[in-house]
């Protein structure tokens, strides 16, 4: 079976992107990373991708003003040019419209630094500490129009320890993320994880 062609969308440092690039180096990995797109020209991840020999593109959302549709059409043009099969959001900080999400339905993943359906949205580590949870973690899920709500592909947890700060907890969760995302992408690329229609928009598990 031919390897799935994957694009990673980033906005920042790209450590999850690097974990995916690293995993995809293995000969038996069912996906290859063919493109990294950033919506921010200054994203540190761009240089990391280039250093790994991956094609990069910048689709700067500020150039489109409030025209979200035009921004997404530009993204889509890049994805089509590289004949992309699957899209991985990795710290991509733009909310996508139902049009774009629909276009990539069942073929777009996101990683979220919490055990969904807990702590959707931003500042997950701070909120987990404030809530006093004993377990926290990361989730890879299919993207649906509602934020952080699509069918779950993979999830893993870490303990919240006495004296944890946002930073120490974030570091522990990030290690999980770097293992989890490559595993989840493998499962999707091999066709072992598909979004079940009835689960779309609801949290699994
Ligand atoms: C990660 O914590 C990811 O879960 C969240 O944004 C962060 C991105 O970090 N969506 P990086 O750019 O992959 O290092």
GROMACS .gro file of C-alpha atoms and ligand atoms in nm:
model
  219
    1UNK     CA    1   0.000   0.000   0.000
    2UNK     CA    2   0.138   0.342  -0.084
    3UNK     CA    3   0.219   0.576   0.199
    4UNK     CA    4  -0.032   0.848   0.278
    5UNK     CA    5   0.083   1.198   0.190
    6UNK     CA    6   0.057   1.419   0.499
    7UNK     CA    7   0.069   1.796   0.553
    8UNK     CA    8   0.125   1.941   0.898
    9UNK     CA    9  -0.021   2.281   0.984
   10UNK     CA   10   0.162   2.477   1.252
   11UNK     CA   11   0.171   2.824   1.408
   12UNK     CA   12   0.467   2.799   1.643
   13UNK     CA   13   0.759   2.593   1.764
   14UNK     CA   14   0.651   2.268   1.600
   15UNK     CA   15   0.769   2.006   1.849
   16UNK     CA   16   0.477   1.777   1.760
   17UNK     CA   17   0.556   1.839   1.394
   18UNK     CA   18   0.914   1.726   1.460
   19UNK     CA   19   0.789   1.411   1.632
   20UNK     CA   20   0.577   1.329   1.327
   21UNK     CA   21   0.863   1.399   1.087
   22UNK     CA   22   1.092   1.177   1.294
   23UNK     CA   23   0.841   0.890   1.306
   24UNK     CA   24   0.779   0.911   0.932
   25UNK     CA   25   1.148   0.853   0.863
   26UNK     CA   26   1.098   0.486   0.945
   27UNK     CA   27   1.063   0.276   0.632
   28UNK     CA   28   0.762   0.090   0.762
   29UNK     CA   29   0.574   0.406   0.862
   30UNK     CA   30   0.253   0.427   0.655
   31UNK     CA   31   0.269   0.803   0.599
   32UNK     CA   32   0.518   1.054   0.464
   33UNK     CA   33   0.530   1.421   0.556
   34UNK     CA   34   0.525   1.607   0.227
   35UNK     CA   35   0.452   1.962   0.344
   36UNK     CA   36   0.452   2.188   0.648
   37UNK     CA   37   0.237   2.500   0.633
   38UNK     CA   38   0.252   2.783   0.884
   39UNK     CA   39   0.008   3.071   0.911
   40UNK     CA   40   0.279   3.270   1.089
   41UNK     CA   41   0.595   3.357   0.891
   42UNK     CA   42   0.803   3.368   1.210
   43UNK     CA   43   0.703   3.021   1.337
   44UNK     CA   44   1.014   2.844   1.464
   45UNK     CA   45   0.883   2.514   1.330
   46UNK     CA   46   0.940   2.629   0.971
   47UNK     CA   47   1.318   2.623   1.011
   48UNK     CA   48   1.297   2.287   1.185
   49UNK     CA   49   1.098   2.143   0.895
   50UNK     CA   50   1.338   2.286   0.639
   51UNK     CA   51   1.635   2.143   0.829
   52UNK     CA   52   1.465   1.803   0.791
   53UNK     CA   53   1.433   1.854   0.417
   54UNK     CA   54   1.055   1.897   0.421
   55UNK     CA   55   0.885   2.144   0.185
   56UNK     CA   56   0.734   2.441   0.367
   57UNK     CA   57   0.478   2.705   0.279
   58UNK     CA   58   0.358   3.017   0.455
   59UNK     CA   59  -0.007   3.113   0.428
   60UNK     CA   60  -0.010   3.427   0.638
   61UNK     CA   61  -0.364   3.479   0.767
   62UNK     CA   62  -0.301   3.851   0.824
   63UNK     CA   63  -0.276   3.901   0.447
   64UNK     CA   64  -0.641   3.802   0.416
   65UNK     CA   65  -0.776   4.041   0.680
   66UNK     CA   66  -1.111   3.911   0.800
   67UNK     CA   67  -1.164   3.702   0.486
   68UNK     CA   68  -1.141   3.361   0.648
   69UNK     CA   69  -1.271   3.187   0.336
   70UNK     CA   70  -0.994   3.332   0.120
   71UNK     CA   71  -0.732   3.225   0.377
   72UNK     CA   72  -0.869   2.872   0.374
   73UNK     CA   73  -0.888   2.860  -0.005
   74UNK     CA   74  -0.518   2.950  -0.010
   75UNK     CA   75  -0.445   2.672   0.241
   76UNK     CA   76  -0.645   2.430   0.034
   77UNK     CA   77  -0.460   2.527  -0.284
   78UNK     CA   78  -0.129   2.435  -0.118
   79UNK     CA   79  -0.269   2.105   0.008
   80UNK     CA   80  -0.395   2.017  -0.338
   81UNK     CA   81  -0.069   2.117  -0.504
   82UNK     CA   82   0.111   1.861  -0.287
   83UNK     CA   83  -0.161   1.596  -0.340
   84UNK     CA   84  -0.212   1.569   0.034
   85UNK     CA   85  -0.420   1.279   0.170
   86UNK     CA   86  -0.420   1.365   0.541
   87UNK     CA   87  -0.378   1.688   0.739
   88UNK     CA   88  -0.233   1.705   1.090
   89UNK     CA   89  -0.292   2.019   1.294
   90UNK     CA   90  -0.003   2.061   1.537
   91UNK     CA   91  -0.027   2.378   1.742
   92UNK     CA   92  -0.217   2.546   1.456
   93UNK     CA   93  -0.385   2.845   1.620
   94UNK     CA   94  -0.660   2.931   1.372
   95UNK     CA   95  -1.018   2.819   1.400
   96UNK     CA   96  -1.124   2.653   1.075
   97UNK     CA   97  -1.463   2.706   0.912
   98UNK     CA   98  -1.713   2.427   0.845
   99UNK     CA   99  -1.625   2.452   0.474
  100UNK     CA  100  -1.259   2.367   0.530
  101UNK     CA  101  -1.336   2.107   0.797
  102UNK     CA  102  -1.592   1.947   0.566
  103UNK     CA  103  -1.344   1.943   0.280
  104UNK     CA  104  -1.104   1.739   0.498
  105UNK     CA  105  -1.363   1.547   0.694
  106UNK     CA  106  -1.226   1.217   0.821
  107UNK     CA  107  -0.883   1.316   0.690
  108UNK     CA  108  -0.778   1.585   0.940
  109UNK     CA  109  -0.640   1.528   1.290
  110UNK     CA  110  -0.562   1.758   1.580
  111UNK     CA  111  -0.369   1.710   1.901
  112UNK     CA  112  -0.509   1.869   2.213
  113UNK     CA  113  -0.316   1.892   2.543
  114UNK     CA  114  -0.587   1.751   2.770
  115UNK     CA  115  -0.796   1.442   2.822
  116UNK     CA  116  -1.094   1.542   2.609
  117UNK     CA  117  -1.377   1.599   2.666
  118UNK     CA  118  -1.219   1.769   2.968
  119UNK     CA  119  -1.061   2.112   2.916
  120UNK     CA  120  -1.147   2.203   2.560
  121UNK     CA  121  -0.993   2.530   2.443
  122UNK     CA  122  -0.685   2.714   2.569
  123UNK     CA  123  -0.477   2.712   2.891
  124UNK     CA  124  -0.549   2.346   2.957
  125UNK     CA  125  -0.263   2.294   3.204
  126UNK     CA  126  -0.354   2.594   3.416
  127UNK     CA  127  -0.718   2.485   3.421
  128UNK     CA  128  -0.628   2.123   3.505
  129UNK     CA  129  -0.423   2.244   3.804
  130UNK     CA  130  -0.700   2.478   3.916
  131UNK     CA  131  -0.954   2.196   3.893
  132UNK     CA  132  -0.733   1.971   4.105
  133UNK     CA  133  -0.751   1.672   3.870
  134UNK     CA  134  -0.515   1.384   3.947
  135UNK     CA  135  -0.472   1.282   3.585
  136UNK     CA  136  -0.412   1.496   3.280
  137UNK     CA  137  -0.291   1.415   2.932
  138UNK     CA  138  -0.331   1.453   2.560
  139UNK     CA  139  -0.580   1.353   2.292
  140UNK     CA  140  -0.557   1.308   1.916
  141UNK     CA  141  -0.895   1.344   1.747
  142UNK     CA  142  -1.053   1.389   1.408
  143UNK     CA  143  -1.142   1.752   1.345
  144UNK     CA  144  -1.510   1.846   1.328
  145UNK     CA  145  -1.656   2.198   1.305
  146UNK     CA  146  -1.706   2.220   1.681
  147UNK     CA  147  -1.370   2.289   1.846
  148UNK     CA  148  -1.190   2.000   2.023
  149UNK     CA  149  -1.494   1.776   1.984
  150UNK     CA  150  -1.431   1.521   1.709
  151UNK     CA  151  -1.405   1.143   1.741
  152UNK     CA  152  -1.106   1.043   1.949
  153UNK     CA  153  -0.828   0.840   1.786
  154UNK     CA  154  -0.588   0.811   2.079
  155UNK     CA  155  -0.546   0.939   2.430
  156UNK     CA  156  -0.288   0.895   2.703
  157UNK     CA  157  -0.250   1.034   3.051
  158UNK     CA  158   0.011   1.141   3.306
  159UNK     CA  159  -0.026   1.190   3.681
  160UNK     CA  160  -0.057   1.542   3.817
  161UNK     CA  161   0.207   1.560   4.090
  162UNK     CA  162   0.223   1.753   4.414
  163UNK     CA  163   0.391   2.088   4.347
  164UNK     CA  164   0.333   2.077   3.971
  165UNK     CA  165   0.334   2.413   3.795
  166UNK     CA  166   0.188   2.487   3.455
  167UNK     CA  167   0.538   2.442   3.312
  168UNK     CA  168   0.623   2.109   3.476
  169UNK     CA  169   0.284   1.968   3.385
  170UNK     CA  170   0.309   2.098   3.028
  171UNK     CA  171   0.649   1.929   2.991
  172UNK     CA  172   0.516   1.595   3.114
  173UNK     CA  173   0.214   1.614   2.882
  174UNK     CA  174   0.431   1.716   2.587
  175UNK     CA  175   0.631   1.394   2.618
  176UNK     CA  176   0.304   1.205   2.587
  177UNK     CA  177   0.204   1.415   2.286
  178UNK     CA  178   0.524   1.331   2.104
  179UNK     CA  179   0.457   0.958   2.142
  180UNK     CA  180   0.083   0.977   2.089
  181UNK     CA  181   0.060   1.176   1.766
  182UNK     CA  182   0.282   0.943   1.560
  183UNK     CA  183   0.087   0.640   1.691
  184UNK     CA  184  -0.246   0.801   1.606
  185UNK     CA  185  -0.135   0.906   1.259
  186UNK     CA  186  -0.013   0.553   1.197
  187UNK     CA  187  -0.351   0.411   1.296
  188UNK     CA  188  -0.536   0.653   1.066
  189UNK     CA  189  -0.296   0.606   0.774
  190UNK     CA  190  -0.336   0.228   0.803
  191UNK     CA  191  -0.714   0.264   0.805
  192UNK     CA  192  -0.739   0.126   1.158
  193UNK     CA  193  -0.908   0.439   1.291
  194UNK     CA  194  -1.199   0.593   1.109
  195UNK     CA  195  -1.446   0.850   1.235
  196UNK     CA  196  -1.777   0.679   1.303
  197UNK     CA  197  -2.054   0.898   1.169
  198UNK     CA  198  -2.264   0.873   1.483
  199UNK     CA  199  -1.968   0.980   1.697
  200UNK     CA  200  -1.896   1.295   1.497
  201UNK     CA  201  -1.936   1.601   1.710
  202UNK     CA  202  -1.959   1.401   2.029
  203UNK     CA  203  -1.676   1.290   2.248
  204UNK     CA  204  -1.590   0.925   2.230
  205UNK     CA  205  -1.529   0.719   2.541
  206LIG     C1  206   0.084   2.137   2.190
  206LIG     O1  207   0.073   2.134   2.330
  206LIG     C2  208  -0.043   2.090   2.125
  206LIG     O2  209  -0.109   1.991   2.198
  206LIG     C3  210  -0.125   2.215   2.122
  206LIG     O3  211  -0.034   2.319   2.096
  206LIG     C4  212   0.096   2.281   2.140
  206LIG     C5  213   0.185   2.291   2.021
  206LIG     O4  214   0.319   2.268   2.054
  206LIG     N1  215  -0.233   2.202   2.027
  206LIG     P1  216   0.425   2.239   1.939
  206LIG     O5  217   0.417   2.358   1.843
  206LIG     O6  218   0.386   2.112   1.872
  206LIG     O7  219   0.557   2.232   2.008
   0.00000   0.00000   0.00000
